[in-house]
mmCIF file of C-alpha atoms in Angstrom:
data_model
loop_
_atom_site.group_PDB
_atom_site.id
_atom_site.type_symbol
_atom_site.label_atom_id
_atom_site.label_comp_id
_atom_site.label_asym_id
_atom_site.label_seq_id
_atom_site.Cartn_x
_atom_site.Cartn_y
_atom_site.Cartn_z
ATOM 1 C CA MET A 1 234.434 -127.567 263.377
ATOM 2 C CA THR A 2 231.666 -124.987 263.732
ATOM 3 C CA SER A 3 228.462 -125.436 261.831
ATOM 4 C CA PRO A 4 227.970 -123.113 258.834
ATOM 5 C CA SER A 5 224.933 -120.832 258.851
ATOM 6 C CA VAL A 6 221.712 -122.035 257.273
ATOM 7 C CA ALA A 7 220.515 -120.075 254.233
ATOM 8 C CA ARG A 8 216.873 -119.790 253.180
ATOM 9 C CA SER A 9 217.809 -122.108 250.305
ATOM 10 C CA GLU A 10 221.132 -123.679 249.370
ATOM 11 C CA LEU A 11 222.214 -125.846 246.466
ATOM 12 C CA ILE A 12 225.241 -127.992 247.296
ATOM 13 C CA LEU A 13 227.025 -129.398 244.238
ATOM 14 C CA GLY A 14 230.114 -131.542 243.893
ATOM 15 C CA GLY A 15 231.476 -134.814 242.613
ATOM 16 C CA GLN A 16 230.921 -138.227 244.147
ATOM 17 C CA LYS A 17 232.271 -138.413 247.729
ATOM 18 C CA SER A 18 233.101 -134.676 247.695
ATOM 19 C CA GLY A 19 231.362 -134.020 251.028
ATOM 20 C CA LYS A 20 227.989 -132.791 249.726
ATOM 21 C CA SER A 21 225.801 -134.894 251.987
ATOM 22 C CA ARG A 22 228.071 -134.315 254.967
ATOM 23 C CA ARG A 23 227.689 -130.535 254.543
ATOM 24 C CA ALA A 24 223.904 -130.928 254.371
ATOM 25 C CA GLU A 25 224.003 -133.035 257.539
ATOM 26 C CA LEU A 26 226.217 -130.485 259.285
ATOM 27 C CA LEU A 27 223.736 -127.743 258.400
ATOM 28 C CA ALA A 28 220.865 -129.905 259.690
ATOM 29 C CA CYS A 29 222.707 -130.538 262.973
ATOM 30 C CA GLY A 30 223.293 -126.811 263.411
ATOM 31 C CA TRP A 31 219.630 -126.073 262.675
ATOM 32 C CA LEU A 32 218.398 -128.656 265.183
ATOM 33 C CA ALA A 33 220.802 -127.360 267.843
ATOM 34 C CA GLN A 34 219.470 -123.787 267.531
ATOM 35 C CA SER A 35 216.082 -124.524 269.085
ATOM 36 C CA PRO A 36 214.164 -127.430 270.623
ATOM 37 C CA ASP A 37 211.284 -126.393 268.334
ATOM 38 C CA HIS A 38 213.331 -126.945 265.148
ATOM 39 C CA ARG A 39 212.750 -130.016 263.006
ATOM 40 C CA ALA A 40 214.663 -131.491 260.043
ATOM 41 C CA VAL A 41 213.368 -133.746 257.262
ATOM 42 C CA LEU A 42 215.403 -135.497 254.587
ATOM 43 C CA ILE A 43 213.695 -136.221 251.268
ATOM 44 C CA ALA A 44 215.616 -139.173 249.813
ATOM 45 C CA THR A 45 215.268 -139.723 246.061
ATOM 46 C CA ALA A 46 217.275 -142.946 245.631
ATOM 47 C CA GLN A 47 215.587 -146.139 244.483
ATOM 48 C CA PRO A 48 216.918 -149.604 245.369
ATOM 49 C CA TRP A 49 217.292 -150.908 241.814
ATOM 50 C CA ASP A 50 219.907 -153.532 242.582
ATOM 51 C CA GLU A 51 221.652 -155.228 245.490
ATOM 52 C CA GLU A 52 224.546 -152.723 245.593
ATOM 53 C CA MET A 53 222.117 -149.793 245.694
ATOM 54 C CA ARG A 54 220.042 -151.462 248.432
ATOM 55 C CA ALA A 55 223.199 -151.914 250.509
ATOM 56 C CA ARG A 56 224.277 -148.313 249.835
ATOM 57 C CA ILE A 57 220.876 -146.941 250.896
ATOM 58 C CA ALA A 58 220.914 -149.051 254.079
ATOM 59 C CA ARG A 59 224.437 -147.839 254.927
ATOM 60 C CA HIS A 60 223.435 -144.201 254.359
ATOM 61 C CA GLN A 61 220.380 -144.651 256.591
ATOM 62 C CA VAL A 62 222.472 -146.038 259.455
ATOM 63 C CA ASP A 63 225.214 -143.399 259.046
ATOM 64 C CA ARG A 64 222.686 -140.542 258.846
ATOM 65 C CA ALA A 65 220.809 -141.769 261.934
ATOM 66 C CA THR A 66 224.101 -141.709 263.826
ATOM 67 C CA ARG A 67 225.240 -138.289 262.595
ATOM 68 C CA VAL A 68 221.826 -136.524 262.634
ATOM 69 C CA PRO A 69 219.594 -138.529 264.983
ATOM 70 C CA GLY A 70 216.851 -135.888 265.003
ATOM 71 C CA MET A 71 216.283 -135.855 261.235
ATOM 72 C CA ALA A 72 213.278 -137.725 259.841
ATOM 73 C CA THR A 73 213.483 -139.374 256.410
ATOM 74 C CA VAL A 74 210.860 -139.383 253.657
ATOM 75 C CA GLU A 75 211.501 -141.441 250.522
ATOM 76 C CA GLU A 76 210.234 -139.864 247.303
ATOM 77 C CA PRO A 77 211.821 -140.670 243.938
ATOM 78 C CA LEU A 78 209.578 -138.516 241.704
ATOM 79 C CA SER A 79 207.125 -136.103 243.391
ATOM 80 C CA LEU A 80 209.828 -133.841 244.762
ATOM 81 C CA ALA A 81 208.028 -130.486 244.482
ATOM 82 C CA GLU A 82 204.998 -131.894 246.273
ATOM 83 C CA LYS A 83 207.110 -133.279 249.135
ATOM 84 C CA ILE A 84 209.001 -129.994 249.534
ATOM 85 C CA THR A 85 205.679 -128.147 249.730
ATOM 86 C CA GLN A 86 204.252 -130.710 252.147
ATOM 87 C CA HIS A 87 207.176 -130.672 254.605
ATOM 88 C CA SER A 88 208.542 -127.127 254.433
ATOM 89 C CA ARG A 89 207.588 -124.924 257.374
ATOM 90 C CA PRO A 90 209.380 -122.039 259.093
ATOM 91 C CA ASP A 91 210.507 -124.364 261.905
ATOM 92 C CA THR A 92 211.513 -127.251 259.598
ATOM 93 C CA LEU A 93 214.687 -127.549 257.555
ATOM 94 C CA VAL A 94 214.210 -129.761 254.493
ATOM 95 C CA VAL A 95 217.164 -131.556 252.886
ATOM 96 C CA VAL A 96 216.782 -133.058 249.390
ATOM 97 C CA ASP A 97 219.384 -135.719 248.630
ATOM 98 C CA CYS A 98 219.698 -135.782 245.729
ATOM 99 C CA LEU A 99 218.618 -133.868 242.628
ATOM 100 C CA THR A 100 220.769 -136.058 240.370
ATOM 101 C CA LEU A 101 218.920 -139.237 241.326
ATOM 102 C CA TRP A 102 215.589 -137.402 241.028
ATOM 103 C CA LEU A 103 216.517 -136.421 237.461
ATOM 104 C CA THR A 104 217.592 -139.998 236.738
ATOM 105 C CA ASN A 105 214.232 -141.247 238.018
ATOM 106 C CA CYS A 106 212.417 -138.745 235.786
ATOM 107 C CA LEU A 107 214.453 -139.524 232.671
ATOM 108 C CA MET A 108 214.611 -143.296 233.025
ATOM 109 C CA PRO A 109 211.482 -144.199 235.012
ATOM 110 C CA ALA A 110 211.083 -147.705 233.617
ATOM 111 C CA ALA A 111 214.755 -148.528 233.169
ATOM 112 C CA PRO A 112 216.446 -149.642 236.399
ATOM 113 C CA VAL A 113 219.331 -150.867 234.253
ATOM 114 C CA PHE A 114 220.435 -148.464 231.532
ATOM 115 C CA LYS A 115 220.351 -150.063 228.095
ATOM 116 C CA GLU A 116 222.650 -148.896 225.319
ATOM 117 C CA ASN A 117 220.905 -147.108 222.440
ATOM 118 C CA GLN A 118 217.781 -146.603 224.546
ATOM 119 C CA PRO A 119 216.584 -143.044 223.973
ATOM 120 C CA LEU A 120 216.668 -140.809 227.020
ATOM 121 C CA ALA A 121 213.303 -139.379 228.030
ATOM 122 C CA ARG A 122 212.953 -135.628 228.336
ATOM 123 C CA VAL A 123 212.048 -133.814 231.520
ATOM 124 C CA ASP A 124 208.989 -131.685 230.919
ATOM 125 C CA SER A 125 209.912 -128.015 231.456
ATOM 126 C CA ALA A 126 206.610 -127.562 233.326
ATOM 127 C CA HIS A 127 207.725 -130.300 235.761
ATOM 128 C CA VAL A 128 210.986 -128.430 236.401
ATOM 129 C CA ALA A 129 209.068 -125.133 236.724
ATOM 130 C CA VAL A 130 206.887 -126.672 239.465
ATOM 131 C CA LEU A 131 210.033 -127.788 241.314
ATOM 132 C CA LEU A 132 211.593 -124.321 240.974
ATOM 133 C CA GLY A 133 208.377 -122.762 242.277
ATOM 134 C CA ALA A 134 208.392 -125.072 245.316
ATOM 135 C CA ILE A 135 212.019 -124.132 246.026
ATOM 136 C CA ALA A 136 211.371 -120.403 245.641
ATOM 137 C CA THR A 137 208.281 -120.390 247.855
ATOM 138 C CA ALA A 138 209.346 -122.841 250.566
ATOM 139 C CA PRO A 139 208.501 -121.165 253.901
ATOM 140 C CA GLY A 140 211.355 -122.894 255.738
ATOM 141 C CA PRO A 141 215.049 -123.431 255.023
ATOM 142 C CA LEU A 142 215.814 -125.822 252.177
ATOM 143 C CA ILE A 143 219.042 -127.613 251.243
ATOM 144 C CA LEU A 144 219.346 -129.399 247.901
ATOM 145 C CA VAL A 145 222.216 -131.764 247.135
ATOM 146 C CA GLY A 146 223.279 -132.631 243.588
ATOM 147 C CA ASN A 147 226.182 -133.851 241.526
ATOM 148 C CA GLU A 148 228.363 -131.740 239.266
ATOM 149 C CA ILE A 149 229.284 -134.238 236.566
ATOM 150 C CA GLY A 150 230.198 -131.894 233.717
ATOM 151 C CA LEU A 151 233.824 -131.298 234.698
ATOM 152 C CA GLY A 152 235.302 -134.457 233.188
ATOM 153 C CA VAL A 153 235.831 -135.751 229.690
ATOM 154 C CA ILE A 154 232.952 -135.543 227.233
ATOM 155 C CA PRO A 155 231.159 -138.928 227.317
ATOM 156 C CA MET A 156 231.245 -141.010 224.142
ATOM 157 C CA GLY A 157 227.594 -142.112 224.189
ATOM 158 C CA ALA A 158 224.806 -139.809 223.028
ATOM 159 C CA GLU A 159 222.520 -140.865 225.905
ATOM 160 C CA VAL A 160 225.152 -140.096 228.528
ATOM 161 C CA ARG A 161 225.926 -136.730 226.889
ATOM 162 C CA ALA A 162 222.187 -135.941 226.946
ATOM 163 C CA PHE A 163 222.042 -136.752 230.670
ATOM 164 C CA VAL A 164 225.083 -134.584 231.439
ATOM 165 C CA ASP A 165 223.423 -131.726 229.512
ATOM 166 C CA ALA A 166 220.084 -132.199 231.288
ATOM 167 C CA LEU A 167 221.727 -132.245 234.708
ATOM 168 C CA GLY A 168 223.795 -129.163 233.884
ATOM 169 C CA CYS A 169 220.631 -127.289 232.868
ATOM 170 C CA LEU A 170 218.790 -128.425 236.017
ATOM 171 C CA ASN A 171 221.703 -127.330 238.224
ATOM 172 C CA GLN A 172 221.723 -123.892 236.560
ATOM 173 C CA ASP A 173 217.966 -123.491 237.018
ATOM 174 C CA VAL A 174 218.070 -124.507 240.691
ATOM 175 C CA ALA A 175 221.129 -122.312 241.351
ATOM 176 C CA ARG A 176 219.206 -119.311 240.008
ATOM 177 C CA VAL A 177 216.401 -119.688 242.558
ATOM 178 C CA CYS A 178 218.569 -120.649 245.547
ATOM 179 C CA GLN A 179 219.970 -118.039 247.888
ATOM 180 C CA ARG A 180 223.296 -119.842 248.255
ATOM 181 C CA LEU A 181 225.332 -122.095 245.947
ATOM 182 C CA THR A 182 228.139 -124.166 247.440
ATOM 183 C CA LEU A 183 230.643 -126.267 245.505
ATOM 184 C CA MET A 184 232.239 -129.129 247.428
ATOM 185 C CA ALA A 185 235.669 -130.598 246.648
ATOM 186 C CA ALA A 186 237.628 -132.963 248.907
ATOM 187 C CA GLY A 187 235.329 -132.154 251.826
ATOM 188 C CA LEU A 188 235.891 -128.405 251.510
ATOM 189 C CA ALA A 189 233.156 -125.893 250.716
ATOM 190 C CA LEU A 190 233.524 -123.052 248.230
ATOM 191 C CA THR A 191 230.678 -120.528 248.229
ATOM 192 C CA LEU A 192 229.906 -119.516 244.647
ATOM 193 C CA LYS A 193 226.799 -117.473 245.438
ATOM 194 C CA ASP A 194 225.404 -116.010 248.645
ATOM 195 C CA ALA A 195 222.524 -113.609 248.111
ATOM 196 C CA GLY A 196 221.694 -113.426 251.819
#
């Protein structure tokens, strides 16, 4: 399989295990293969809240190191805009995996285990605006991975509905500032937007 071209900025959305991260890794491999001067950095937003998540993160680290050995990893659950600004350069591709976990970290910062009837925090629109500004002005290529969770049944709980709404709004905002939008399903990529 040939590597797809790298856009200035790309948002990759899809369901769980749809191939989102694999596409981002494929793009990173292609970028690194283009020049010995190219670099790639992954900004990981996951937090190891429980044993299953710790095991999942460890497995992803091993798998990623095997598939994209030249990509460095930076862990940052909250200060995403700052890390994009810090690491983005014309010779460096930055991958953010993932926006959904970043939003979760912002909305439930002190709640590693979701409690029923606990009100969902709100993401400050200025915080999102700073992220959108970092995406729009990144000097190097940028790939953002996120979940599309609004395609299923409407959740019964108010907190879960609020999260689905917040993520849908974030995805729309990020899609507006990205050059390319890709939807993944069953490992296949569908380009929804390509302004390049």
